[in-house]
């Protein structure tokens, strides 16, 4: 934690408390049995940590029945995505690899070293034989699911890359945008659902609701596309559909011009609206997950997505840099998402209300965004009806000893955090003063001048006079 973080959390103690709670008091539902893992499986988990720490953490807390299949599923799709994203691979070489990736993963000893030297996950493909080795060990039913999703995703990615190679830059229509998001994320939701149901850790009815599975993936992917617009633009990629941005600016680059900021914000509002329309179906899907670790695995990314959506809504910074939520907000969101559906609904309601609060009548999407927010809140209300103030006071039971104890502990937690932060600042200040004294700072002279009433005139000129006054000529 740097100096800037110390200063920030000095004034945001509740966020600091959330970080401490997550680090100290979060206990995984399940833990890996590392001593029973093969060498190749340990390598796979090392790559999982390297490619995505956030996803790695929730994957490694999954039920033992799903831990390895889901981890390998993620690495296989990450390998596929790494090939698709690499602009240094010519389409003649990229297309067949993407389309045949589902057969390649069945081969023993396959690896790929055709990525550019700067590709972040290049090493995963160089040592991909470890992934395929473990993939061949999992249950045939899980292999079949992973293979089929890989086949569909590879074909979809290849089609998109072929269009890009033919000179078609960016996504044109909202329909094409949905199709792209389905191939890179919606199919993942479909595959994970099949794994959840096959392992008997989710309601089989979820397999009969493909729209819910699709929404789980599209909500995440669309939110990431909104957040990453600056990064994608710098990489010469465009995922915001022309059908949307052309309503607000003549050229895509105008979105990044401060002179068109209001138009850019209105455009981003419609993108947020497009993503927000999936939120209620995500909550519906989460209601069908029976096992706690599976629920946590699915709920955390969705909660982080709605929090990110609130962060990027009408936020001009997304056109200047990659915007991220603070670590304290992320930890609090994860804490609230690892309990039950009621808590997750509270998370969604909180951030939807933030979007509603930031919504402005000047935005041409004002009414539709208000309706979308109301739709999410209404869905939550149908599952967990709220009480009005009068009935809540009338029906509220007296506070139990446990609740009173928890309330007092929360209050003392904040006090302890404040003491800790002030202590750190005091120690750092004393260390800095001590170092200054050790290298020759004359604090006695400053004290003398201040005691003589000269503190108002301290400056460069006065410093020279002090130097002449106390110069003894030893040097």
GROMACS .gro file of C-alpha atoms in nm:
model
  475
    1UNK     CA    1   0.000   0.000   0.000
    2UNK     CA    2   0.152   0.329  -0.116
    3UNK     CA    3   0.139   0.672   0.044
    4UNK     CA    4  -0.157   0.770  -0.176
    5UNK     CA    5  -0.351   0.466  -0.055
    6UNK     CA    6  -0.273   0.549   0.309
    7UNK     CA    7  -0.406   0.902   0.262
    8UNK     CA    8  -0.715   0.778   0.075
    9UNK     CA    9  -0.812   0.517   0.335
   10UNK     CA   10  -0.748   0.765   0.618
   11UNK     CA   11  -1.061   0.941   0.495
   12UNK     CA   12  -1.246   0.624   0.386
   13UNK     CA   13  -1.234   0.406   0.696
   14UNK     CA   14  -1.536   0.196   0.600
   15UNK     CA   15  -1.359   0.088   0.281
   16UNK     CA   16  -1.045   0.004   0.480
   17UNK     CA   17  -1.261  -0.201   0.715
   18UNK     CA   18  -1.404  -0.393   0.417
   19UNK     CA   19  -1.054  -0.480   0.294
   20UNK     CA   20  -0.952  -0.608   0.637
   21UNK     CA   21  -1.274  -0.807   0.671
   22UNK     CA   22  -1.225  -0.974   0.333
   23UNK     CA   23  -0.858  -1.053   0.396
   24UNK     CA   24  -0.903  -1.183   0.751
   25UNK     CA   25  -1.258  -1.307   0.793
   26UNK     CA   26  -1.347  -1.445   0.451
   27UNK     CA   27  -1.332  -1.826   0.469
   28UNK     CA   28  -1.361  -2.030   0.146
   29UNK     CA   29  -1.650  -2.277   0.131
   30UNK     CA   30  -1.405  -2.533  -0.012
   31UNK     CA   31  -1.025  -2.538  -0.038
   32UNK     CA   32  -0.791  -2.704  -0.286
   33UNK     CA   33  -0.612  -3.019  -0.173
   34UNK     CA   34  -0.276  -2.915  -0.315
   35UNK     CA   35  -0.087  -3.211  -0.172
   36UNK     CA   36  -0.295  -3.449  -0.387
   37UNK     CA   37  -0.248  -3.260  -0.714
   38UNK     CA   38  -0.024  -3.374  -0.997
   39UNK     CA   39   0.261  -3.157  -1.122
   40UNK     CA   40   0.072  -3.069  -1.440
   41UNK     CA   41  -0.239  -2.969  -1.244
   42UNK     CA   42  -0.033  -2.740  -1.020
   43UNK     CA   43   0.108  -2.575  -1.333
   44UNK     CA   44  -0.250  -2.523  -1.455
   45UNK     CA   45  -0.346  -2.347  -1.132
   46UNK     CA   46  -0.032  -2.133  -1.156
   47UNK     CA   47  -0.145  -2.020  -1.501
   48UNK     CA   48  -0.491  -1.957  -1.361
   49UNK     CA   49  -0.338  -1.718  -1.106
   50UNK     CA   50  -0.133  -1.545  -1.376
   51UNK     CA   51  -0.417  -1.497  -1.626
   52UNK     CA   52  -0.681  -1.369  -1.382
   53UNK     CA   53  -0.637  -1.334  -1.007
   54UNK     CA   54  -1.000  -1.236  -0.953
   55UNK     CA   55  -1.147  -1.535  -1.138
   56UNK     CA   56  -0.878  -1.764  -1.001
   57UNK     CA   57  -0.980  -1.687  -0.644
   58UNK     CA   58  -1.348  -1.776  -0.692
   59UNK     CA   59  -1.270  -2.081  -0.908
   60UNK     CA   60  -1.039  -2.225  -0.642
   61UNK     CA   61  -1.319  -2.206  -0.383
   62UNK     CA   62  -1.555  -2.419  -0.594
   63UNK     CA   63  -1.697  -2.755  -0.491
   64UNK     CA   64  -1.436  -3.033  -0.554
   65UNK     CA   65  -1.663  -3.187  -0.818
   66UNK     CA   66  -1.639  -2.873  -1.032
   67UNK     CA   67  -1.303  -2.726  -0.931
   68UNK     CA   68  -1.084  -2.888  -1.198
   69UNK     CA   69  -1.338  -2.892  -1.488
   70UNK     CA   70  -1.417  -2.521  -1.444
   71UNK     CA   71  -1.048  -2.428  -1.404
   72UNK     CA   72  -0.958  -2.613  -1.725
   73UNK     CA   73  -1.263  -2.469  -1.903
   74UNK     CA   74  -1.140  -2.120  -1.816
   75UNK     CA   75  -0.781  -2.189  -1.930
   76UNK     CA   76  -0.895  -2.343  -2.260
   77UNK     CA   77  -1.114  -2.044  -2.340
   78UNK     CA   78  -0.837  -1.807  -2.228
   79UNK     CA   79  -0.602  -1.981  -2.471
   80UNK     CA   80  -0.860  -1.944  -2.748
   81UNK     CA   81  -0.912  -1.577  -2.661
   82UNK     CA   82  -0.535  -1.514  -2.658
   83UNK     CA   83  -0.508  -1.632  -3.017
   84UNK     CA   84  -0.811  -1.427  -3.124
   85UNK     CA   85  -0.685  -1.107  -2.957
   86UNK     CA   86  -0.332  -1.124  -3.098
   87UNK     CA   87  -0.322  -0.884  -3.391
   88UNK     CA   88   0.027  -1.005  -3.493
   89UNK     CA   89  -0.103  -1.346  -3.607
   90UNK     CA   90  -0.205  -1.337  -3.977
   91UNK     CA   91  -0.562  -1.443  -4.049
   92UNK     CA   92  -0.439  -1.733  -4.268
   93UNK     CA   93  -0.279  -1.886  -3.958
   94UNK     CA   94  -0.532  -1.770  -3.701
   95UNK     CA   95  -0.853  -1.888  -3.872
   96UNK     CA   96  -0.780  -2.264  -3.884
   97UNK     CA   97  -0.648  -2.269  -3.525
   98UNK     CA   98  -0.963  -2.100  -3.393
   99UNK     CA   99  -1.195  -2.328  -3.589
  100UNK     CA  100  -1.007  -2.647  -3.494
  101UNK     CA  101  -0.931  -2.558  -3.132
  102UNK     CA  102  -1.195  -2.805  -3.006
  103UNK     CA  103  -1.006  -3.091  -3.173
  104UNK     CA  104  -0.666  -2.954  -3.082
  105UNK     CA  105  -0.741  -2.976  -2.707
  106UNK     CA  106  -0.795  -3.349  -2.749
  107UNK     CA  107  -0.442  -3.396  -2.883
  108UNK     CA  108  -0.158  -3.503  -2.658
  109UNK     CA  109   0.137  -3.265  -2.626
  110UNK     CA  110  -0.007  -2.977  -2.833
  111UNK     CA  111   0.130  -2.627  -2.774
  112UNK     CA  112   0.143  -2.300  -2.966
  113UNK     CA  113   0.428  -2.050  -2.991
  114UNK     CA  114   0.291  -1.829  -3.268
  115UNK     CA  115   0.186  -1.540  -3.046
  116UNK     CA  116   0.373  -1.211  -3.053
  117UNK     CA  117   0.638  -1.158  -2.783
  118UNK     CA  118   0.429  -0.891  -2.608
  119UNK     CA  119   0.110  -1.098  -2.579
  120UNK     CA  120   0.027  -1.116  -2.207
  121UNK     CA  121  -0.080  -1.482  -2.191
  122UNK     CA  122   0.163  -1.613  -2.451
  123UNK     CA  123   0.327  -1.853  -2.206
  124UNK     CA  124  -0.003  -2.030  -2.139
  125UNK     CA  125  -0.014  -2.145  -2.501
  126UNK     CA  126   0.357  -2.228  -2.509
  127UNK     CA  127   0.296  -2.473  -2.223
  128UNK     CA  128  -0.060  -2.566  -2.320
  129UNK     CA  129   0.024  -2.937  -2.312
  130UNK     CA  130  -0.019  -2.923  -1.934
  131UNK     CA  131  -0.379  -2.807  -1.983
  132UNK     CA  132  -0.463  -3.073  -2.243
  133UNK     CA  133  -0.303  -3.341  -2.024
  134UNK     CA  134  -0.536  -3.259  -1.733
  135UNK     CA  135  -0.833  -3.205  -1.965
  136UNK     CA  136  -0.813  -3.566  -2.082
  137UNK     CA  137  -0.842  -3.686  -1.718
  138UNK     CA  138  -1.178  -3.526  -1.631
  139UNK     CA  139  -1.514  -3.704  -1.671
  140UNK     CA  140  -1.620  -3.762  -2.034
  141UNK     CA  141  -1.949  -3.578  -1.977
  142UNK     CA  142  -1.759  -3.264  -1.870
  143UNK     CA  143  -1.518  -3.297  -2.162
  144UNK     CA  144  -1.810  -3.315  -2.404
  145UNK     CA  145  -1.959  -2.992  -2.267
  146UNK     CA  146  -1.627  -2.805  -2.278
  147UNK     CA  147  -1.547  -2.934  -2.626
  148UNK     CA  148  -1.882  -2.826  -2.771
  149UNK     CA  149  -1.864  -2.475  -2.624
  150UNK     CA  150  -1.504  -2.441  -2.749
  151UNK     CA  151  -1.615  -2.544  -3.099
  152UNK     CA  152  -1.895  -2.284  -3.111
  153UNK     CA  153  -1.682  -2.009  -2.961
  154UNK     CA  154  -1.388  -2.078  -3.192
  155UNK     CA  155  -1.611  -2.062  -3.499
  156UNK     CA  156  -1.769  -1.734  -3.384
  157UNK     CA  157  -1.432  -1.576  -3.311
  158UNK     CA  158  -1.296  -1.690  -3.648
  159UNK     CA  159  -1.591  -1.527  -3.829
  160UNK     CA  160  -1.531  -1.200  -3.645
  161UNK     CA  161  -1.154  -1.206  -3.718
  162UNK     CA  162  -1.223  -1.279  -4.086
  163UNK     CA  163  -1.449  -0.973  -4.113
  164UNK     CA  164  -1.182  -0.760  -3.947
  165UNK     CA  165  -0.917  -0.892  -4.187
  166UNK     CA  166  -1.140  -0.799  -4.483
  167UNK     CA  167  -1.131  -0.438  -4.368
  168UNK     CA  168  -1.451  -0.425  -4.167
  169UNK     CA  169  -1.349  -0.222  -3.860
  170UNK     CA  170  -1.571  -0.239  -3.554
  171UNK     CA  171  -1.923  -0.363  -3.485
  172UNK     CA  172  -2.202  -0.220  -3.700
  173UNK     CA  173  -2.540  -0.309  -3.549
  174UNK     CA  174  -2.675  -0.385  -3.202
  175UNK     CA  175  -2.769  -0.731  -3.332
  176UNK     CA  176  -2.408  -0.790  -3.436
  177UNK     CA  177  -2.293  -0.656  -3.098
  178UNK     CA  178  -2.518  -0.905  -2.917
  179UNK     CA  179  -2.394  -1.184  -3.142
  180UNK     CA  180  -2.028  -1.103  -3.069
  181UNK     CA  181  -2.092  -1.085  -2.693
  182UNK     CA  182  -2.279  -1.416  -2.713
  183UNK     CA  183  -1.986  -1.592  -2.878
  184UNK     CA  184  -1.724  -1.461  -2.635
  185UNK     CA  185  -1.932  -1.465  -2.313
  186UNK     CA  186  -2.286  -1.596  -2.357
  187UNK     CA  187  -2.156  -1.937  -2.460
  188UNK     CA  188  -1.949  -1.944  -2.140
  189UNK     CA  189  -2.269  -1.900  -1.939
  190UNK     CA  190  -2.425  -2.184  -2.135
  191UNK     CA  191  -2.130  -2.415  -2.074
  192UNK     CA  192  -2.105  -2.336  -1.704
  193UNK     CA  193  -2.478  -2.396  -1.660
  194UNK     CA  194  -2.444  -2.741  -1.816
  195UNK     CA  195  -2.153  -2.817  -1.580
  196UNK     CA  196  -2.351  -2.693  -1.277
  197UNK     CA  197  -2.657  -2.902  -1.365
  198UNK     CA  198  -2.458  -3.212  -1.462
  199UNK     CA  199  -2.283  -3.201  -1.123
  200UNK     CA  200  -2.627  -3.171  -0.955
  201UNK     CA  201  -2.529  -2.842  -0.790
  202UNK     CA  202  -2.789  -2.631  -0.971
  203UNK     CA  203  -3.158  -2.653  -1.056
  204UNK     CA  204  -3.203  -2.859  -1.379
  205UNK     CA  205  -3.465  -2.604  -1.489
  206UNK     CA  206  -3.178  -2.365  -1.570
  207UNK     CA  207  -3.093  -2.582  -1.872
  208UNK     CA  208  -3.438  -2.501  -2.007
  209UNK     CA  209  -3.385  -2.123  -1.980
  210UNK     CA  210  -3.112  -2.041  -2.236
  211UNK     CA  211  -3.203  -1.670  -2.224
  212UNK     CA  212  -3.102  -1.655  -1.857
  213UNK     CA  213  -2.769  -1.825  -1.933
  214UNK     CA  214  -2.708  -1.584  -2.220
  215UNK     CA  215  -2.785  -1.279  -2.004
  216UNK     CA  216  -2.530  -1.387  -1.743
  217UNK     CA  217  -2.253  -1.371  -2.002
  218UNK     CA  218  -2.376  -1.067  -2.193
  219UNK     CA  219  -2.415  -0.857  -1.878
  220UNK     CA  220  -2.049  -0.915  -1.788
  221UNK     CA  221  -1.912  -0.872  -2.140
  222UNK     CA  222  -2.109  -0.560  -2.224
  223UNK     CA  223  -2.010  -0.395  -1.896
  224UNK     CA  224  -1.643  -0.469  -1.964
  225UNK     CA  225  -1.672  -0.331  -2.319
  226UNK     CA  226  -1.814  -0.004  -2.183
  227UNK     CA  227  -1.541   0.025  -1.920
  228UNK     CA  228  -1.256  -0.064  -2.160
  229UNK     CA  229  -1.347   0.171  -2.445
  230UNK     CA  230  -1.029   0.378  -2.410
  231UNK     CA  231  -0.803   0.073  -2.391
  232UNK     CA  232  -0.975  -0.089  -2.691
  233UNK     CA  233  -0.953   0.233  -2.891
  234UNK     CA  234  -0.578   0.255  -2.820
  235UNK     CA  235  -0.547  -0.106  -2.945
  236UNK     CA  236  -0.740  -0.004  -3.261
  237UNK     CA  237  -1.046  -0.213  -3.170
  238UNK     CA  238  -1.408  -0.095  -3.170
  239UNK     CA  239  -1.683  -0.289  -2.995
  240UNK     CA  240  -1.935  -0.008  -2.941
  241UNK     CA  241  -2.185  -0.060  -3.228
  242UNK     CA  242  -2.207   0.209  -3.494
  243UNK     CA  243  -2.585   0.187  -3.468
  244UNK     CA  244  -2.555   0.343  -3.120
  245UNK     CA  245  -2.260   0.584  -3.140
  246UNK     CA  246  -2.360   0.729  -3.477
  247UNK     CA  247  -2.669   0.879  -3.310
  248UNK     CA  248  -2.445   1.110  -3.109
  249UNK     CA  249  -2.128   1.179  -3.312
  250UNK     CA  250  -2.027   1.168  -3.677
  251UNK     CA  251  -1.700   0.983  -3.621
  252UNK     CA  252  -1.607   0.727  -3.354
  253UNK     CA  253  -1.299   0.933  -3.261
  254UNK     CA  254  -1.524   1.225  -3.166
  255UNK     CA  255  -1.619   1.034  -2.851
  256UNK     CA  256  -1.271   1.106  -2.719
  257UNK     CA  257  -1.278   1.475  -2.808
  258UNK     CA  258  -1.355   1.695  -2.503
  259UNK     CA  259  -1.553   1.925  -2.731
  260UNK     CA  260  -1.807   1.643  -2.773
  261UNK     CA  261  -1.814   1.534  -2.408
  262UNK     CA  262  -2.190   1.572  -2.358
  263UNK     CA  263  -2.263   1.370  -2.672
  264UNK     CA  264  -2.013   1.105  -2.561
  265UNK     CA  265  -2.178   1.079  -2.219
  266UNK     CA  266  -2.521   1.040  -2.378
  267UNK     CA  267  -2.379   0.768  -2.601
  268UNK     CA  268  -2.230   0.588  -2.300
  269UNK     CA  269  -2.571   0.612  -2.131
  270UNK     CA  270  -2.732   0.416  -2.412
  271UNK     CA  271  -2.455   0.157  -2.388
  272UNK     CA  272  -2.521   0.126  -2.013
  273UNK     CA  273  -2.893   0.095  -2.085
  274UNK     CA  274  -2.822  -0.187  -2.329
  275UNK     CA  275  -2.628  -0.373  -2.059
  276UNK     CA  276  -2.869  -0.291  -1.776
  277UNK     CA  277  -3.153  -0.465  -1.960
  278UNK     CA  278  -2.991  -0.801  -1.868
  279UNK     CA  279  -2.966  -0.734  -1.492
  280UNK     CA  280  -3.301  -0.876  -1.377
  281UNK     CA  281  -3.244  -1.201  -1.569
  282UNK     CA  282  -2.907  -1.241  -1.395
  283UNK     CA  283  -3.081  -1.230  -1.057
  284UNK     CA  284  -3.340  -1.479  -1.183
  285UNK     CA  285  -3.057  -1.715  -1.284
  286UNK     CA  286  -2.881  -1.689  -0.945
  287UNK     CA  287  -3.200  -1.808  -0.774
  288UNK     CA  288  -3.148  -2.148  -0.940
  289UNK     CA  289  -2.806  -2.221  -0.786
  290UNK     CA  290  -2.825  -2.461  -0.493
  291UNK     CA  291  -2.468  -2.499  -0.364
  292UNK     CA  292  -2.299  -2.210  -0.183
  293UNK     CA  293  -1.963  -2.217  -0.364
  294UNK     CA  294  -2.137  -2.229  -0.703
  295UNK     CA  295  -2.359  -1.939  -0.597
  296UNK     CA  296  -2.054  -1.737  -0.488
  297UNK     CA  297  -1.875  -1.818  -0.815
  298UNK     CA  298  -2.164  -1.685  -1.022
  299UNK     CA  299  -2.278  -1.400  -0.794
  300UNK     CA  300  -1.946  -1.220  -0.738
  301UNK     CA  301  -1.881  -1.133  -1.107
  302UNK     CA  302  -2.243  -1.018  -1.152
  303UNK     CA  303  -2.226  -0.793  -0.844
  304UNK     CA  304  -1.894  -0.651  -0.960
  305UNK     CA  305  -2.053  -0.586  -1.300
  306UNK     CA  306  -2.346  -0.385  -1.161
  307UNK     CA  307  -2.101  -0.191  -0.941
  308UNK     CA  308  -1.884  -0.119  -1.247
  309UNK     CA  309  -2.190  -0.014  -1.445
  310UNK     CA  310  -2.276   0.243  -1.175
  311UNK     CA  311  -1.915   0.363  -1.180
  312UNK     CA  312  -1.897   0.417  -1.558
  313UNK     CA  313  -2.245   0.565  -1.598
  314UNK     CA  314  -2.210   0.924  -1.724
  315UNK     CA  315  -1.843   0.916  -1.621
  316UNK     CA  316  -1.626   1.117  -1.864
  317UNK     CA  317  -1.311   0.944  -1.737
  318UNK     CA  318  -1.391   0.627  -1.934
  319UNK     CA  319  -1.289   0.816  -2.250
  320UNK     CA  320  -0.956   0.915  -2.094
  321UNK     CA  321  -0.838   0.606  -1.906
  322UNK     CA  322  -0.932   0.262  -1.781
  323UNK     CA  323  -1.165   0.327  -1.486
  324UNK     CA  324  -1.166   0.086  -1.192
  325UNK     CA  325  -1.353   0.075  -0.864
  326UNK     CA  326  -1.155   0.112  -0.542
  327UNK     CA  327  -1.030  -0.197  -0.366
  328UNK     CA  328  -1.246  -0.115  -0.064
  329UNK     CA  329  -1.563  -0.104  -0.275
  330UNK     CA  330  -1.465  -0.429  -0.448
  331UNK     CA  331  -1.405  -0.608  -0.116
  332UNK     CA  332  -1.736  -0.488   0.030
  333UNK     CA  333  -1.918  -0.597  -0.285
  334UNK     CA  334  -1.758  -0.942  -0.268
  335UNK     CA  335  -1.844  -0.974   0.102
  336UNK     CA  336  -2.207  -0.896   0.029
  337UNK     CA  337  -2.213  -1.139  -0.265
  338UNK     CA  338  -2.098  -1.449  -0.080
  339UNK     CA  339  -2.397  -1.491   0.150
  340UNK     CA  340  -2.736  -1.535  -0.019
  341UNK     CA  341  -2.963  -1.406  -0.294
  342UNK     CA  342  -3.122  -1.149  -0.065
  343UNK     CA  343  -2.784  -0.986  -0.003
  344UNK     CA  344  -2.699  -0.988  -0.374
  345UNK     CA  345  -3.033  -0.823  -0.449
  346UNK     CA  346  -2.942  -0.552  -0.198
  347UNK     CA  347  -2.615  -0.499  -0.386
  348UNK     CA  348  -2.802  -0.465  -0.716
  349UNK     CA  349  -3.057  -0.229  -0.562
  350UNK     CA  350  -2.781  -0.009  -0.414
  351UNK     CA  351  -2.598   0.037  -0.743
  352UNK     CA  352  -2.913   0.068  -0.952
  353UNK     CA  353  -3.017   0.352  -0.722
  354UNK     CA  354  -2.677   0.513  -0.782
  355UNK     CA  355  -2.742   0.496  -1.158
  356UNK     CA  356  -3.089   0.644  -1.107
  357UNK     CA  357  -2.940   0.926  -0.897
  358UNK     CA  358  -2.681   1.012  -1.167
  359UNK     CA  359  -2.941   0.998  -1.443
  360UNK     CA  360  -3.027   1.341  -1.583
  361UNK     CA  361  -3.327   1.474  -1.774
  362UNK     CA  362  -3.085   1.627  -2.028
  363UNK     CA  363  -2.993   1.275  -2.139
  364UNK     CA  364  -3.210   1.154  -2.431
  365UNK     CA  365  -3.205   0.808  -2.266
  366UNK     CA  366  -3.334   0.945  -1.936
  367UNK     CA  367  -3.678   0.782  -1.953
  368UNK     CA  368  -3.556   0.442  -2.077
  369UNK     CA  369  -3.285   0.428  -1.808
  370UNK     CA  370  -3.539   0.516  -1.539
  371UNK     CA  371  -3.764   0.235  -1.667
  372UNK     CA  372  -3.473  -0.013  -1.675
  373UNK     CA  373  -3.375   0.076  -1.317
  374UNK     CA  374  -3.738   0.044  -1.210
  375UNK     CA  375  -3.759  -0.296  -1.379
  376UNK     CA  376  -3.468  -0.428  -1.172
  377UNK     CA  377  -3.605  -0.284  -0.848
  378UNK     CA  378  -3.952  -0.421  -0.923
  379UNK     CA  379  -3.807  -0.769  -0.983
  380UNK     CA  380  -3.624  -0.753  -0.651
  381UNK     CA  381  -3.943  -0.635  -0.481
  382UNK     CA  382  -4.133  -0.939  -0.610
  383UNK     CA  383  -3.876  -1.174  -0.454
  384UNK     CA  384  -3.806  -0.985  -0.133
  385UNK     CA  385  -4.093  -0.743  -0.059
  386UNK     CA  386  -3.985  -0.441   0.143
  387UNK     CA  387  -4.185  -0.287   0.428
  388UNK     CA  388  -4.298   0.070   0.467
  389UNK     CA  389  -4.158   0.270   0.759
  390UNK     CA  390  -4.472   0.242   0.977
  391UNK     CA  391  -4.511  -0.134   0.949
  392UNK     CA  392  -4.136  -0.186   0.986
  393UNK     CA  393  -4.135   0.002   1.318
  394UNK     CA  394  -4.445  -0.178   1.436
  395UNK     CA  395  -4.319  -0.526   1.342
  396UNK     CA  396  -3.951  -0.479   1.425
  397UNK     CA  397  -3.854  -0.727   1.699
  398UNK     CA  398  -3.647  -0.611   1.993
  399UNK     CA  399  -3.273  -0.617   1.940
  400UNK     CA  400  -3.119  -0.946   2.049
  401UNK     CA  401  -2.799  -0.971   2.248
  402UNK     CA  402  -2.618  -1.108   1.944
  403UNK     CA  403  -2.734  -0.816   1.726
  404UNK     CA  404  -2.638  -0.566   1.994
  405UNK     CA  405  -2.297  -0.728   2.026
  406UNK     CA  406  -2.248  -0.719   1.646
  407UNK     CA  407  -2.346  -0.350   1.634
  408UNK     CA  408  -2.099  -0.263   1.909
  409UNK     CA  409  -1.824  -0.467   1.740
  410UNK     CA  410  -1.880  -0.278   1.415
  411UNK     CA  411  -1.846   0.053   1.601
  412UNK     CA  412  -1.523  -0.059   1.770
  413UNK     CA  413  -1.389  -0.186   1.437
  414UNK     CA  414  -1.403   0.169   1.302
  415UNK     CA  415  -1.241   0.308   1.618
  416UNK     CA  416  -0.959   0.053   1.594
  417UNK     CA  417  -0.910   0.137   1.224
  418UNK     CA  418  -0.882   0.507   1.309
  419UNK     CA  419  -0.629   0.435   1.583
  420UNK     CA  420  -0.430   0.213   1.347
  421UNK     CA  421  -0.423   0.472   1.066
  422UNK     CA  422  -0.326   0.755   1.302
  423UNK     CA  423  -0.057   0.532   1.454
  424UNK     CA  424   0.088   0.459   1.109
  425UNK     CA  425   0.092   0.829   1.024
  426UNK     CA  426   0.258   0.912   1.358
  427UNK     CA  427   0.529   0.648   1.311
  428UNK     CA  428   0.596   0.765   0.953
  429UNK     CA  429   0.619   1.127   1.071
  430UNK     CA  430   0.860   1.037   1.352
  431UNK     CA  431   1.075   0.834   1.113
  432UNK     CA  432   1.094   1.123   0.867
  433UNK     CA  433   1.185   1.369   1.144
  434UNK     CA  434   1.442   1.122   1.278
  435UNK     CA  435   1.605   1.079   0.937
  436UNK     CA  436   1.614   1.456   0.888
  437UNK     CA  437   1.778   1.504   1.229
  438UNK     CA  438   2.029   1.225   1.159
  439UNK     CA  439   2.147   1.390   0.835
  440UNK     CA  440   2.195   1.724   1.007
  441UNK     CA  441   1.866   1.915   1.023
  442UNK     CA  442   1.888   2.192   1.292
  443UNK     CA  443   1.548   2.174   1.458
  444UNK     CA  444   1.687   2.372   1.754
  445UNK     CA  445   1.739   2.676   1.530
  446UNK     CA  446   1.383   2.651   1.396
  447UNK     CA  447   1.250   2.625   1.752
  448UNK     CA  448   1.452   2.932   1.854
  449UNK     CA  449   1.323   3.141   1.564
  450UNK     CA  450   0.963   3.036   1.618
  451UNK     CA  451   0.984   3.109   1.991
  452UNK     CA  452   1.112   3.460   1.905
  453UNK     CA  453   0.799   3.519   1.696
  454UNK     CA  454   0.968   3.491   1.356
  455UNK     CA  455   0.755   3.202   1.229
  456UNK     CA  456   0.553   3.433   0.999
  457UNK     CA  457   0.864   3.548   0.813
  458UNK     CA  458   1.019   3.205   0.750
  459UNK     CA  459   1.122   3.180   0.385
  460UNK     CA  460   1.425   3.179   0.154
  461UNK     CA  461   1.546   3.527   0.257
  462UNK     CA  462   1.504   3.454   0.622
  463UNK     CA  463   1.680   3.120   0.577
  464UNK     CA  464   1.988   3.303   0.439
  465UNK     CA  465   1.988   3.542   0.737
  466UNK     CA  466   1.965   3.246   0.974
  467UNK     CA  467   2.257   3.078   0.798
  468UNK     CA  468   2.470   3.394   0.834
  469UNK     CA  469   2.361   3.443   1.194
  470UNK     CA  470   2.455   3.095   1.306
  471UNK     CA  471   2.756   3.046   1.082
  472UNK     CA  472   3.055   2.982   1.309
  473UNK     CA  473   3.311   2.960   1.030
  474UNK     CA  474   3.415   2.603   1.113
  475UNK     CA  475   3.400   2.515   0.747
   0.00000   0.00000   0.00000
